[in-house]
Amino acid sequence: MKKFPLLISALILLLACKNDNPEEDSTGFSIDYEKFTLDNGLEVILHEDHSDPIVAVATLMHVGSNREKPGKTGFAHFFEHMSFNDSENVPVGANRKLIPEWGGSRNGGTWDDGTIYYEVVPKDAFEKILWIDSDRFGYMINTVTEAALEREKQVVKNEKRQRVDNAPYGYTDEVIRKNLYPEGHPYNWTVIGQLPDLQAATIDDVKEFYNQYYGAANASLVIAGDINVEETKKLVKQWFGEIKKGPDVAPLTPMPVTLNETKSLYFEDNFATLPEYRMVFPTVEEYNKDSYALNILGSLLSGSKKSPLYQVIVEEKKLAPNV
């Protein structure tokens, strides 16, 4: 297969450093919600909306790939996969089977700074979802087996092969991270991690990760939809109130990155049919007031077929099929 180059010059990233204290800026837009904290430290956010007879439930764990260590990458994403298996009171495959039967949908996601599990269901299935979510959150670790561990390893391996190893431009993110963030920086590795690290994972590793980061005090539960706030408070306390608080998780210290000089990188991609060129610049941390201006600038420059970069690069000079 013909190889095409990937040229990366001067590493626009807005994930240079996450800000734990975003500045608030009044825009005139607001959503009414009520926020409270259970005795075990779980943060709960409720939003009442009766426009449709549905409820959305999301459990956000404040742990992503940024809490991993070199040699044990990919654990946050792998644990997300493990969490969709059985728990103490929910049998294997039940949430995959039951939620669609109830007319709902469910999914999860992992990124640098967090892991989320969410469902959208008809109103009459709301409390059933609280049962499934609370049992997974608090009690799935007691049912982890070697068979489940090896099965999910294969699932994640196949995902990496499909999305990274055998995909055009699949390694671009990894090349950028390795050259933008110094070794040991929590954004130096990709969320999916390295296959040798994944293969070496043991049940003890999984339990250690759970015990460290899956406590109630390191999570936020968000419920929005056709609910009664006061009744929902009682249900949340009933289903989530006995989950262990877990150890304190210290906030990460901001680690801004800078480039002292321009880096020009050349990477051969076995699966690309066209060369790709990327320019990446370290800028401000996420939620910085300037990040919004930078997002708008990016949209103005290349966000449509009328944008100047598209007009010059694609239409006039015909250097690329898109920008």
PDB file of C-alpha atoms in Angstrom:
ATOM      1  CA  MET A   1       0.000   0.000   0.000  1.00  0.00           C
ATOM      2  CA  LYS A   2       1.315   3.419  -0.909  1.00  0.00           C
ATOM      3  CA  LYS A   3       2.487   5.534   1.994  1.00  0.00           C
ATOM      4  CA  PHE A   4       1.555   9.186   2.326  1.00  0.00           C
ATOM      5  CA  PRO A   5       3.182  11.683   4.657  1.00  0.00           C
ATOM      6  CA  LEU A   6       1.608  13.468   7.552  1.00  0.00           C
ATOM      7  CA  LEU A   7       3.338  16.771   8.173  1.00  0.00           C
ATOM      8  CA  ILE A   8       2.764  18.509  11.478  1.00  0.00           C
ATOM      9  CA  SER A   9       4.205  21.954  11.943  1.00  0.00           C
ATOM     10  CA  ALA A  10       4.341  24.062  15.120  1.00  0.00           C
ATOM     11  CA  LEU A  11       2.184  22.016  17.314  1.00  0.00           C
ATOM     12  CA  ILE A  12      -4.607  25.365  17.490  1.00  0.00           C
ATOM     13  CA  LEU A  13      -5.021  23.135  20.769  1.00  0.00           C
ATOM     14  CA  LEU A  14      -7.346  24.423  23.460  1.00  0.00           C
ATOM     15  CA  LEU A  15      -6.512  21.510  25.729  1.00  0.00           C
ATOM     16  CA  ALA A  16      -3.072  22.777  26.633  1.00  0.00           C
ATOM     17  CA  CYS A  17      -4.156  22.928  30.253  1.00  0.00           C
ATOM     18  CA  LYS A  18      -7.535  22.515  31.911  1.00  0.00           C
ATOM     19  CA  ASN A  19      -8.612  25.206  34.320  1.00  0.00           C
ATOM     20  CA  ASP A  20     -10.236  24.077  37.558  1.00  0.00           C
ATOM     21  CA  ASN A  21     -11.654  27.562  38.211  1.00  0.00           C
ATOM     22  CA  PRO A  22     -13.448  28.774  35.083  1.00  0.00           C
ATOM     23  CA  GLU A  23     -14.446  32.398  35.036  1.00  0.00           C
ATOM     24  CA  GLU A  24     -18.149  33.026  34.877  1.00  0.00           C
ATOM     25  CA  ASP A  25     -19.452  35.300  32.180  1.00  0.00           C
ATOM     26  CA  SER A  26     -23.086  36.375  32.172  1.00  0.00           C
ATOM     27  CA  THR A  27     -24.658  35.887  28.748  1.00  0.00           C
ATOM     28  CA  GLY A  28     -28.309  36.274  29.679  1.00  0.00           C
ATOM     29  CA  PHE A  29     -28.933  32.545  29.139  1.00  0.00           C
ATOM     30  CA  SER A  30     -29.698  30.389  32.154  1.00  0.00           C
ATOM     31  CA  ILE A  31     -31.086  26.968  33.045  1.00  0.00           C
ATOM     32  CA  ASP A  32     -32.842  26.534  36.363  1.00  0.00           C
ATOM     33  CA  TYR A  33     -31.410  23.715  38.432  1.00  0.00           C
ATOM     34  CA  GLU A  34     -30.959  22.657  42.020  1.00  0.00           C
ATOM     35  CA  LYS A  35     -27.642  21.392  43.328  1.00  0.00           C
ATOM     36  CA  PHE A  36     -26.948  19.632  46.607  1.00  0.00           C
ATOM     37  CA  THR A  37     -24.476  17.160  48.077  1.00  0.00           C
ATOM     38  CA  LEU A  38     -25.241  13.872  49.805  1.00  0.00           C
ATOM     39  CA  ASP A  39     -23.563  12.962  53.082  1.00  0.00           C
ATOM     40  CA  ASN A  40     -21.177  10.682  51.179  1.00  0.00           C
ATOM     41  CA  GLY A  41     -19.938  13.601  49.069  1.00  0.00           C
ATOM     42  CA  LEU A  42     -21.873  12.862  45.867  1.00  0.00           C
ATOM     43  CA  GLU A  43     -22.720  16.086  44.023  1.00  0.00           C
ATOM     44  CA  VAL A  44     -26.272  16.018  42.630  1.00  0.00           C
ATOM     45  CA  ILE A  45     -27.715  18.407  40.036  1.00  0.00           C
ATOM     46  CA  LEU A  46     -31.441  18.310  39.193  1.00  0.00           C
ATOM     47  CA  HIS A  47     -33.249  20.083  36.359  1.00  0.00           C
ATOM     48  CA  GLU A  48     -37.013  19.845  35.959  1.00  0.00           C
ATOM     49  CA  ASP A  49     -38.344  19.953  32.380  1.00  0.00           C
ATOM     50  CA  HIS A  50     -41.840  18.705  31.537  1.00  0.00           C
ATOM     51  CA  SER A  51     -41.700  19.363  27.792  1.00  0.00           C
ATOM     52  CA  ASP A  52     -41.429  15.613  27.088  1.00  0.00           C
ATOM     53  CA  PRO A  53     -42.125  12.528  29.253  1.00  0.00           C
ATOM     54  CA  ILE A  54     -38.475  11.474  29.336  1.00  0.00           C
ATOM     55  CA  VAL A  55     -35.608  11.664  31.824  1.00  0.00           C
ATOM     56  CA  ALA A  56     -31.864  11.856  31.225  1.00  0.00           C
ATOM     57  CA  VAL A  57     -29.510  10.528  33.900  1.00  0.00           C
ATOM     58  CA  ALA A  58     -25.749  11.057  33.761  1.00  0.00           C
ATOM     59  CA  THR A  59     -23.089   9.946  36.221  1.00  0.00           C
ATOM     60  CA  LEU A  60     -19.851  11.855  35.754  1.00  0.00           C
ATOM     61  CA  MET A  61     -16.740  10.427  37.373  1.00  0.00           C
ATOM     62  CA  HIS A  62     -14.027  13.025  37.803  1.00  0.00           C
ATOM     63  CA  VAL A  63     -11.310  10.742  36.503  1.00  0.00           C
ATOM     64  CA  GLY A  64     -10.004  10.422  32.984  1.00  0.00           C
ATOM     65  CA  SER A  65      -6.772   9.434  31.333  1.00  0.00           C
ATOM     66  CA  ASN A  66      -5.110  12.368  33.118  1.00  0.00           C
ATOM     67  CA  ARG A  67      -4.984  10.283  36.317  1.00  0.00           C
ATOM     68  CA  GLU A  68      -3.084   7.432  34.733  1.00  0.00           C
ATOM     69  CA  LYS A  69       0.637   6.819  34.918  1.00  0.00           C
ATOM     70  CA  PRO A  70       3.134   5.846  32.219  1.00  0.00           C
ATOM     71  CA  GLY A  71       3.029   2.072  31.920  1.00  0.00           C
ATOM     72  CA  LYS A  72      -0.620   1.961  32.989  1.00  0.00           C
ATOM     73  CA  THR A  73      -2.282   4.006  30.267  1.00  0.00           C
ATOM     74  CA  GLY A  74      -5.820   3.414  29.009  1.00  0.00           C
ATOM     75  CA  PHE A  75      -7.189   2.403  32.425  1.00  0.00           C
ATOM     76  CA  ALA A  76      -9.949   5.035  32.608  1.00  0.00           C
ATOM     77  CA  HIS A  77     -11.335   4.012  29.226  1.00  0.00           C
ATOM     78  CA  PHE A  78     -10.902   0.307  29.998  1.00  0.00           C
ATOM     79  CA  PHE A  79     -12.750   0.717  33.280  1.00  0.00           C
ATOM     80  CA  GLU A  80     -15.645   2.359  31.438  1.00  0.00           C
ATOM     81  CA  HIS A  81     -15.958  -0.849  29.413  1.00  0.00           C
ATOM     82  CA  MET A  82     -15.757  -3.003  32.528  1.00  0.00           C
ATOM     83  CA  SER A  83     -18.530  -0.976  34.163  1.00  0.00           C
ATOM     84  CA  PHE A  84     -21.085  -2.038  31.561  1.00  0.00           C
ATOM     85  CA  ASN A  85     -20.887  -5.646  32.741  1.00  0.00           C
ATOM     86  CA  ASP A  86     -22.786  -7.016  35.717  1.00  0.00           C
ATOM     87  CA  SER A  87     -22.867  -5.655  39.256  1.00  0.00           C
ATOM     88  CA  GLU A  88     -24.005  -7.219  42.540  1.00  0.00           C
ATOM     89  CA  ASN A  89     -27.737  -6.962  41.823  1.00  0.00           C
ATOM     90  CA  VAL A  90     -27.808  -6.411  38.050  1.00  0.00           C
ATOM     91  CA  PRO A  91     -27.003  -9.569  36.031  1.00  0.00           C
ATOM     92  CA  VAL A  92     -24.625  -9.746  33.073  1.00  0.00           C
ATOM     93  CA  GLY A  93     -25.910  -7.884  30.031  1.00  0.00           C
ATOM     94  CA  ALA A  94     -29.051  -6.657  31.777  1.00  0.00           C
ATOM     95  CA  ASN A  95     -28.491  -2.958  31.185  1.00  0.00           C
ATOM     96  CA  ARG A  96     -27.620  -3.580  27.517  1.00  0.00           C
ATOM     97  CA  LYS A  97     -30.841  -5.580  27.098  1.00  0.00           C
ATOM     98  CA  LEU A  98     -33.313  -3.962  29.482  1.00  0.00           C
ATOM     99  CA  ILE A  99     -32.777  -0.282  28.718  1.00  0.00           C
ATOM    100  CA  PRO A 100     -33.653  -0.635  24.992  1.00  0.00           C
ATOM    101  CA  GLU A 101     -36.644  -2.778  25.991  1.00  0.00           C
ATOM    102  CA  TRP A 102     -37.812   0.074  28.210  1.00  0.00           C
ATOM    103  CA  GLY A 103     -37.596   2.419  25.206  1.00  0.00           C
ATOM    104  CA  GLY A 104     -34.382   4.086  26.307  1.00  0.00           C
ATOM    105  CA  SER A 105     -30.800   4.493  25.192  1.00  0.00           C
ATOM    106  CA  ARG A 106     -27.517   4.406  27.073  1.00  0.00           C
ATOM    107  CA  ASN A 107     -23.837   4.998  26.481  1.00  0.00           C
ATOM    108  CA  GLY A 108     -20.620   6.121  28.077  1.00  0.00           C
ATOM    109  CA  GLY A 109     -17.513   8.043  27.217  1.00  0.00           C
ATOM    110  CA  THR A 110     -14.013   8.717  28.483  1.00  0.00           C
ATOM    111  CA  TRP A 111     -11.766  11.676  27.779  1.00  0.00           C
ATOM    112  CA  ASP A 112      -8.707  13.307  29.325  1.00  0.00           C
ATOM    113  CA  ASP A 113     -10.507  14.737  32.345  1.00  0.00           C
ATOM    114  CA  GLY A 114     -13.506  12.525  33.014  1.00  0.00           C
ATOM    115  CA  THR A 115     -15.665   9.463  32.433  1.00  0.00           C
ATOM    116  CA  ILE A 116     -19.414   9.635  31.943  1.00  0.00           C
ATOM    117  CA  TYR A 117     -22.237   7.080  31.944  1.00  0.00           C
ATOM    118  CA  TYR A 118     -25.645   8.249  30.746  1.00  0.00           C
ATOM    119  CA  GLU A 119     -29.123   7.068  29.829  1.00  0.00           C
ATOM    120  CA  VAL A 120     -32.248   8.647  28.371  1.00  0.00           C
ATOM    121  CA  VAL A 121     -35.431   6.756  29.218  1.00  0.00           C
ATOM    122  CA  PRO A 122     -39.205   7.203  29.373  1.00  0.00           C
ATOM    123  CA  LYS A 123     -40.402   8.653  32.646  1.00  0.00           C
ATOM    124  CA  ASP A 124     -41.829   5.347  33.875  1.00  0.00           C
ATOM    125  CA  ALA A 125     -38.364   3.722  33.706  1.00  0.00           C
ATOM    126  CA  PHE A 126     -36.641   6.475  35.691  1.00  0.00           C
ATOM    127  CA  GLU A 127     -36.340   4.678  39.030  1.00  0.00           C
ATOM    128  CA  LYS A 128     -35.174   1.500  37.313  1.00  0.00           C
ATOM    129  CA  ILE A 129     -32.285   3.487  35.860  1.00  0.00           C
ATOM    130  CA  LEU A 130     -31.377   4.765  39.316  1.00  0.00           C
ATOM    131  CA  TRP A 131     -31.240   1.127  40.437  1.00  0.00           C
ATOM    132  CA  ILE A 132     -28.928   0.124  37.561  1.00  0.00           C
ATOM    133  CA  ASP A 133     -26.693   3.187  37.856  1.00  0.00           C
ATOM    134  CA  SER A 134     -26.288   3.063  41.618  1.00  0.00           C
ATOM    135  CA  ASP A 135     -25.539  -0.662  41.573  1.00  0.00           C
ATOM    136  CA  ARG A 136     -22.906  -0.184  38.870  1.00  0.00           C
ATOM    137  CA  PHE A 137     -21.415   2.830  40.608  1.00  0.00           C
ATOM    138  CA  GLY A 138     -21.212   1.321  44.062  1.00  0.00           C
ATOM    139  CA  TYR A 139     -21.066  -2.427  43.675  1.00  0.00           C
ATOM    140  CA  MET A 140     -19.799  -3.603  40.285  1.00  0.00           C
ATOM    141  CA  ILE A 141     -16.240  -4.131  41.489  1.00  0.00           C
ATOM    142  CA  ASN A 142     -17.258  -7.140  43.592  1.00  0.00           C
ATOM    143  CA  THR A 143     -18.330  -9.063  40.480  1.00  0.00           C
ATOM    144  CA  VAL A 144     -15.245  -8.545  38.289  1.00  0.00           C
ATOM    145  CA  THR A 145     -13.856 -11.863  37.043  1.00  0.00           C
ATOM    146  CA  GLU A 146     -10.828 -12.944  35.024  1.00  0.00           C
ATOM    147  CA  ALA A 147     -13.145 -13.944  32.173  1.00  0.00           C
ATOM    148  CA  ALA A 148     -14.769 -10.504  32.084  1.00  0.00           C
ATOM    149  CA  LEU A 149     -11.366  -8.838  32.286  1.00  0.00           C
ATOM    150  CA  GLU A 150      -9.991 -10.771  29.312  1.00  0.00           C
ATOM    151  CA  ARG A 151     -13.192 -10.289  27.306  1.00  0.00           C
ATOM    152  CA  GLU A 152     -13.118  -6.512  27.691  1.00  0.00           C
ATOM    153  CA  LYS A 153      -9.406  -6.435  26.896  1.00  0.00           C
ATOM    154  CA  GLN A 154     -10.233  -7.928  23.510  1.00  0.00           C
ATOM    155  CA  VAL A 155     -13.054  -5.421  22.985  1.00  0.00           C
ATOM    156  CA  VAL A 156     -10.762  -2.461  23.668  1.00  0.00           C
ATOM    157  CA  LYS A 157      -7.967  -3.946  21.556  1.00  0.00           C
ATOM    158  CA  ASN A 158     -10.352  -4.268  18.618  1.00  0.00           C
ATOM    159  CA  GLU A 159     -11.532  -0.708  19.175  1.00  0.00           C
ATOM    160  CA  LYS A 160      -7.945   0.548  19.056  1.00  0.00           C
ATOM    161  CA  ARG A 161      -7.189  -1.448  15.916  1.00  0.00           C
ATOM    162  CA  GLN A 162     -10.299  -0.067  14.225  1.00  0.00           C
ATOM    163  CA  ARG A 163      -9.981   3.570  15.288  1.00  0.00           C
ATOM    164  CA  VAL A 164      -6.217   3.997  15.536  1.00  0.00           C
ATOM    165  CA  ASP A 165      -3.948   1.244  14.262  1.00  0.00           C
ATOM    166  CA  ASN A 166      -5.763   0.551  10.976  1.00  0.00           C
ATOM    167  CA  ALA A 167      -7.445   3.925  10.423  1.00  0.00           C
ATOM    168  CA  PRO A 168      -6.194   6.692   8.128  1.00  0.00           C
ATOM    169  CA  TYR A 169      -4.537   9.394  10.245  1.00  0.00           C
ATOM    170  CA  GLY A 170      -5.256   7.252  13.315  1.00  0.00           C
ATOM    171  CA  TYR A 171      -1.901   8.011  14.933  1.00  0.00           C
ATOM    172  CA  THR A 172      -2.036  11.769  14.387  1.00  0.00           C
ATOM    173  CA  ASP A 173      -3.322  12.526  17.886  1.00  0.00           C
ATOM    174  CA  GLU A 174      -0.626  10.383  19.459  1.00  0.00           C
ATOM    175  CA  VAL A 175       2.138  12.050  17.433  1.00  0.00           C
ATOM    176  CA  ILE A 176       0.884  15.496  18.439  1.00  0.00           C
ATOM    177  CA  ARG A 177       0.589  14.624  22.121  1.00  0.00           C
ATOM    178  CA  LYS A 178       4.057  13.097  22.312  1.00  0.00           C
ATOM    179  CA  ASN A 179       5.600  16.215  20.799  1.00  0.00           C
ATOM    180  CA  LEU A 180       3.477  18.851  22.509  1.00  0.00           C
ATOM    181  CA  TYR A 181       3.351  17.544  26.071  1.00  0.00           C
ATOM    182  CA  PRO A 182       6.532  16.499  27.889  1.00  0.00           C
ATOM    183  CA  GLU A 183       6.998  12.955  29.156  1.00  0.00           C
ATOM    184  CA  GLY A 184       5.020  12.420  32.360  1.00  0.00           C
ATOM    185  CA  HIS A 185       2.481  15.148  31.532  1.00  0.00           C
ATOM    186  CA  PRO A 186      -1.073  13.745  31.948  1.00  0.00           C
ATOM    187  CA  TYR A 187      -1.955  14.639  28.351  1.00  0.00           C
ATOM    188  CA  ASN A 188       1.154  13.003  26.888  1.00  0.00           C
ATOM    189  CA  TRP A 189      -0.735   9.770  26.099  1.00  0.00           C
ATOM    190  CA  THR A 190      -4.012   9.090  24.316  1.00  0.00           C
ATOM    191  CA  VAL A 191      -7.200   8.120  26.127  1.00  0.00           C
ATOM    192  CA  ILE A 192      -7.248   4.623  24.656  1.00  0.00           C
ATOM    193  CA  GLY A 193      -3.697   4.051  25.852  1.00  0.00           C
ATOM    194  CA  GLN A 194      -1.090   1.519  24.756  1.00  0.00           C
ATOM    195  CA  LEU A 195      -1.903  -2.140  24.052  1.00  0.00           C
ATOM    196  CA  PRO A 196       0.975  -3.547  26.161  1.00  0.00           C
ATOM    197  CA  ASP A 197      -0.317  -1.580  29.167  1.00  0.00           C
ATOM    198  CA  LEU A 198      -3.817  -2.899  28.586  1.00  0.00           C
ATOM    199  CA  GLN A 199      -2.667  -6.479  28.139  1.00  0.00           C
ATOM    200  CA  ALA A 200      -0.748  -6.337  31.412  1.00  0.00           C
ATOM    201  CA  ALA A 201      -3.767  -5.124  33.418  1.00  0.00           C
ATOM    202  CA  THR A 202      -4.822  -7.417  36.267  1.00  0.00           C
ATOM    203  CA  ILE A 203      -7.907  -7.631  38.469  1.00  0.00           C
ATOM    204  CA  ASP A 204      -5.880  -6.064  41.258  1.00  0.00           C
ATOM    205  CA  ASP A 205      -5.084  -3.114  38.962  1.00  0.00           C
ATOM    206  CA  VAL A 206      -8.770  -2.682  38.155  1.00  0.00           C
ATOM    207  CA  LYS A 207      -9.758  -2.818  41.832  1.00  0.00           C
ATOM    208  CA  GLU A 208      -7.034  -0.357  42.774  1.00  0.00           C
ATOM    209  CA  PHE A 209      -8.282   2.104  40.127  1.00  0.00           C
ATOM    210  CA  TYR A 210     -11.882   1.711  41.317  1.00  0.00           C
ATOM    211  CA  ASN A 211     -11.052   2.110  44.996  1.00  0.00           C
ATOM    212  CA  GLN A 212      -8.982   5.213  44.307  1.00  0.00           C
ATOM    213  CA  TYR A 213     -11.274   7.111  41.938  1.00  0.00           C
ATOM    214  CA  TYR A 214     -14.812   5.669  42.006  1.00  0.00           C
ATOM    215  CA  GLY A 215     -15.905   7.039  45.362  1.00  0.00           C
ATOM    216  CA  ALA A 216     -19.085   9.081  45.698  1.00  0.00           C
ATOM    217  CA  ALA A 217     -17.109  12.210  46.591  1.00  0.00           C
ATOM    218  CA  ASN A 218     -15.381  12.078  43.192  1.00  0.00           C
ATOM    219  CA  ALA A 219     -18.580  12.058  41.132  1.00  0.00           C
ATOM    220  CA  SER A 220     -21.475  14.212  39.959  1.00  0.00           C
ATOM    221  CA  LEU A 221     -24.969  12.871  39.277  1.00  0.00           C
ATOM    222  CA  VAL A 222     -27.049  14.953  36.863  1.00  0.00           C
ATOM    223  CA  ILE A 223     -30.752  14.264  36.304  1.00  0.00           C
ATOM    224  CA  ALA A 224     -32.838  16.306  33.876  1.00  0.00           C
ATOM    225  CA  GLY A 225     -36.304  15.870  32.468  1.00  0.00           C
ATOM    226  CA  ASP A 226     -39.863  15.088  33.484  1.00  0.00           C
ATOM    227  CA  ILE A 227     -39.209  14.798  37.220  1.00  0.00           C
ATOM    228  CA  ASN A 228     -40.409  16.268  40.478  1.00  0.00           C
ATOM    229  CA  VAL A 229     -37.369  17.700  42.230  1.00  0.00           C
ATOM    230  CA  GLU A 230     -38.472  16.915  45.787  1.00  0.00           C
ATOM    231  CA  GLU A 231     -39.435  13.343  44.945  1.00  0.00           C
ATOM    232  CA  THR A 232     -36.198  12.874  43.011  1.00  0.00           C
ATOM    233  CA  LYS A 233     -34.140  14.021  45.998  1.00  0.00           C
ATOM    234  CA  LYS A 234     -35.647  11.198  48.046  1.00  0.00           C
ATOM    235  CA  LEU A 235     -34.966   8.656  45.307  1.00  0.00           C
ATOM    236  CA  VAL A 236     -31.363   9.788  44.914  1.00  0.00           C
ATOM    237  CA  LYS A 237     -30.740   9.474  48.649  1.00  0.00           C
ATOM    238  CA  GLN A 238     -32.400   6.046  48.640  1.00  0.00           C
ATOM    239  CA  TRP A 239     -30.358   4.618  45.764  1.00  0.00           C
ATOM    240  CA  PHE A 240     -27.049   6.489  46.036  1.00  0.00           C
ATOM    241  CA  GLY A 241     -26.823   7.437  49.699  1.00  0.00           C
ATOM    242  CA  GLU A 242     -25.078   4.245  50.836  1.00  0.00           C
ATOM    243  CA  ILE A 243     -22.295   4.312  48.243  1.00  0.00           C
ATOM    244  CA  LYS A 244     -18.921   4.734  49.905  1.00  0.00           C
ATOM    245  CA  LYS A 245     -17.411   8.203  49.895  1.00  0.00           C
ATOM    246  CA  GLY A 246     -14.010   6.945  48.785  1.00  0.00           C
ATOM    247  CA  PRO A 247     -10.622   8.556  49.400  1.00  0.00           C
ATOM    248  CA  ASP A 248     -10.025  12.239  48.793  1.00  0.00           C
ATOM    249  CA  VAL A 249      -8.770  12.888  45.264  1.00  0.00           C
ATOM    250  CA  ALA A 250      -6.403  15.840  45.154  1.00  0.00           C
ATOM    251  CA  PRO A 251      -6.932  18.267  42.270  1.00  0.00           C
ATOM    252  CA  LEU A 252      -4.302  18.215  39.565  1.00  0.00           C
ATOM    253  CA  THR A 253      -1.929  21.153  39.472  1.00  0.00           C
ATOM    254  CA  PRO A 254      -2.170  23.048  36.157  1.00  0.00           C
ATOM    255  CA  MET A 255       0.706  22.121  33.850  1.00  0.00           C
ATOM    256  CA  PRO A 256       0.773  24.637  30.966  1.00  0.00           C
ATOM    257  CA  VAL A 257       2.972  23.765  28.020  1.00  0.00           C
ATOM    258  CA  THR A 258       5.034  26.004  25.783  1.00  0.00           C
ATOM    259  CA  LEU A 259       7.123  25.461  22.684  1.00  0.00           C
ATOM    260  CA  ASN A 260      10.498  27.152  22.636  1.00  0.00           C
ATOM    261  CA  GLU A 261      10.816  26.623  18.913  1.00  0.00           C
ATOM    262  CA  THR A 262       8.798  25.465  15.930  1.00  0.00           C
ATOM    263  CA  LYS A 263       8.637  21.701  15.506  1.00  0.00           C
ATOM    264  CA  SER A 264       8.245  20.244  12.024  1.00  0.00           C
ATOM    265  CA  LEU A 265       7.308  16.559  12.086  1.00  0.00           C
ATOM    266  CA  TYR A 266       6.959  14.050   9.282  1.00  0.00           C
ATOM    267  CA  PHE A 267       4.957  10.866   9.779  1.00  0.00           C
ATOM    268  CA  GLU A 268       4.248   8.114   7.252  1.00  0.00           C
ATOM    269  CA  ASP A 269       0.729   6.703   7.441  1.00  0.00           C
ATOM    270  CA  ASN A 270       0.186   3.317   5.783  1.00  0.00           C
ATOM    271  CA  PHE A 271      -3.565   3.789   5.479  1.00  0.00           C
ATOM    272  CA  ALA A 272      -3.848   7.397   4.286  1.00  0.00           C
ATOM    273  CA  THR A 273      -4.660   8.008   0.623  1.00  0.00           C
ATOM    274  CA  LEU A 274      -3.904  11.730   0.780  1.00  0.00           C
ATOM    275  CA  PRO A 275      -1.273  13.689   2.695  1.00  0.00           C
ATOM    276  CA  GLU A 276      -2.516  15.602   5.722  1.00  0.00           C
ATOM    277  CA  TYR A 277      -1.042  18.819   7.077  1.00  0.00           C
ATOM    278  CA  ARG A 278      -1.765  20.110  10.564  1.00  0.00           C
ATOM    279  CA  MET A 279      -0.650  23.211  12.398  1.00  0.00           C
ATOM    280  CA  VAL A 280      -1.084  23.119  16.169  1.00  0.00           C
ATOM    281  CA  PHE A 281      -0.462  25.982  18.571  1.00  0.00           C
ATOM    282  CA  PRO A 282      -0.444  25.858  22.381  1.00  0.00           C
ATOM    283  CA  THR A 283      -2.895  28.501  23.557  1.00  0.00           C
ATOM    284  CA  VAL A 284      -4.911  29.115  26.716  1.00  0.00           C
ATOM    285  CA  GLU A 285      -6.483  26.587  29.066  1.00  0.00           C
ATOM    286  CA  GLU A 286     -10.039  25.379  28.582  1.00  0.00           C
ATOM    287  CA  TYR A 287     -12.713  27.788  29.907  1.00  0.00           C
ATOM    288  CA  ASN A 288     -10.332  30.737  29.753  1.00  0.00           C
ATOM    289  CA  LYS A 289     -12.290  33.698  28.382  1.00  0.00           C
ATOM    290  CA  ASP A 290      -9.993  33.825  25.350  1.00  0.00           C
ATOM    291  CA  SER A 291     -10.777  30.199  24.451  1.00  0.00           C
ATOM    292  CA  TYR A 292     -14.210  31.227  23.176  1.00  0.00           C
ATOM    293  CA  ALA A 293     -12.723  33.920  20.952  1.00  0.00           C
ATOM    294  CA  LEU A 294     -10.257  31.353  19.582  1.00  0.00           C
ATOM    295  CA  ASN A 295     -13.080  28.920  18.808  1.00  0.00           C
ATOM    296  CA  ILE A 296     -14.939  31.636  16.917  1.00  0.00           C
ATOM    297  CA  LEU A 297     -11.752  32.602  15.085  1.00  0.00           C
ATOM    298  CA  GLY A 298     -11.266  29.000  14.002  1.00  0.00           C
ATOM    299  CA  SER A 299     -14.837  28.839  12.699  1.00  0.00           C
ATOM    300  CA  LEU A 300     -14.433  32.114  10.824  1.00  0.00           C
ATOM    301  CA  LEU A 301     -11.207  30.962   9.174  1.00  0.00           C
ATOM    302  CA  SER A 302     -12.238  27.445   8.166  1.00  0.00           C
ATOM    303  CA  GLY A 303     -15.741  26.607   9.353  1.00  0.00           C
ATOM    304  CA  SER A 304     -17.578  26.712   6.031  1.00  0.00           C
ATOM    305  CA  LYS A 305     -17.120  26.695   2.270  1.00  0.00           C
ATOM    306  CA  LYS A 306     -17.254  30.499   2.363  1.00  0.00           C
ATOM    307  CA  SER A 307     -14.406  30.759   4.863  1.00  0.00           C
ATOM    308  CA  PRO A 308     -11.121  32.302   3.649  1.00  0.00           C
ATOM    309  CA  LEU A 309      -8.994  29.179   4.201  1.00  0.00           C
ATOM    310  CA  TYR A 310     -11.453  27.004   2.288  1.00  0.00           C
ATOM    311  CA  GLN A 311     -11.713  29.541  -0.522  1.00  0.00           C
ATOM    312  CA  VAL A 312      -7.954  29.862  -0.954  1.00  0.00           C
ATOM    313  CA  ILE A 313      -6.741  26.318  -0.224  1.00  0.00           C
ATOM    314  CA  VAL A 314      -9.600  24.310  -1.732  1.00  0.00           C
ATOM    315  CA  GLU A 315     -11.271  26.522  -4.331  1.00  0.00           C
ATOM    316  CA  GLU A 316      -8.491  28.735  -5.691  1.00  0.00           C
ATOM    317  CA  LYS A 317      -5.246  26.807  -5.280  1.00  0.00           C
ATOM    318  CA  LYS A 318      -6.822  23.327  -5.153  1.00  0.00           C
ATOM    319  CA  LEU A 319      -4.223  22.154  -2.645  1.00  0.00           C
ATOM    320  CA  ALA A 320      -6.588  19.996  -0.576  1.00  0.00           C
ATOM    321  CA  PRO A 321     -10.141  18.599  -0.699  1.00  0.00           C
ATOM    322  CA  ASN A 322     -11.066  20.231   2.616  1.00  0.00           C
ATOM    323  CA  VAL A 323      -9.735  22.202   5.566  1.00  0.00           C
TER     324      VAL A 323
END
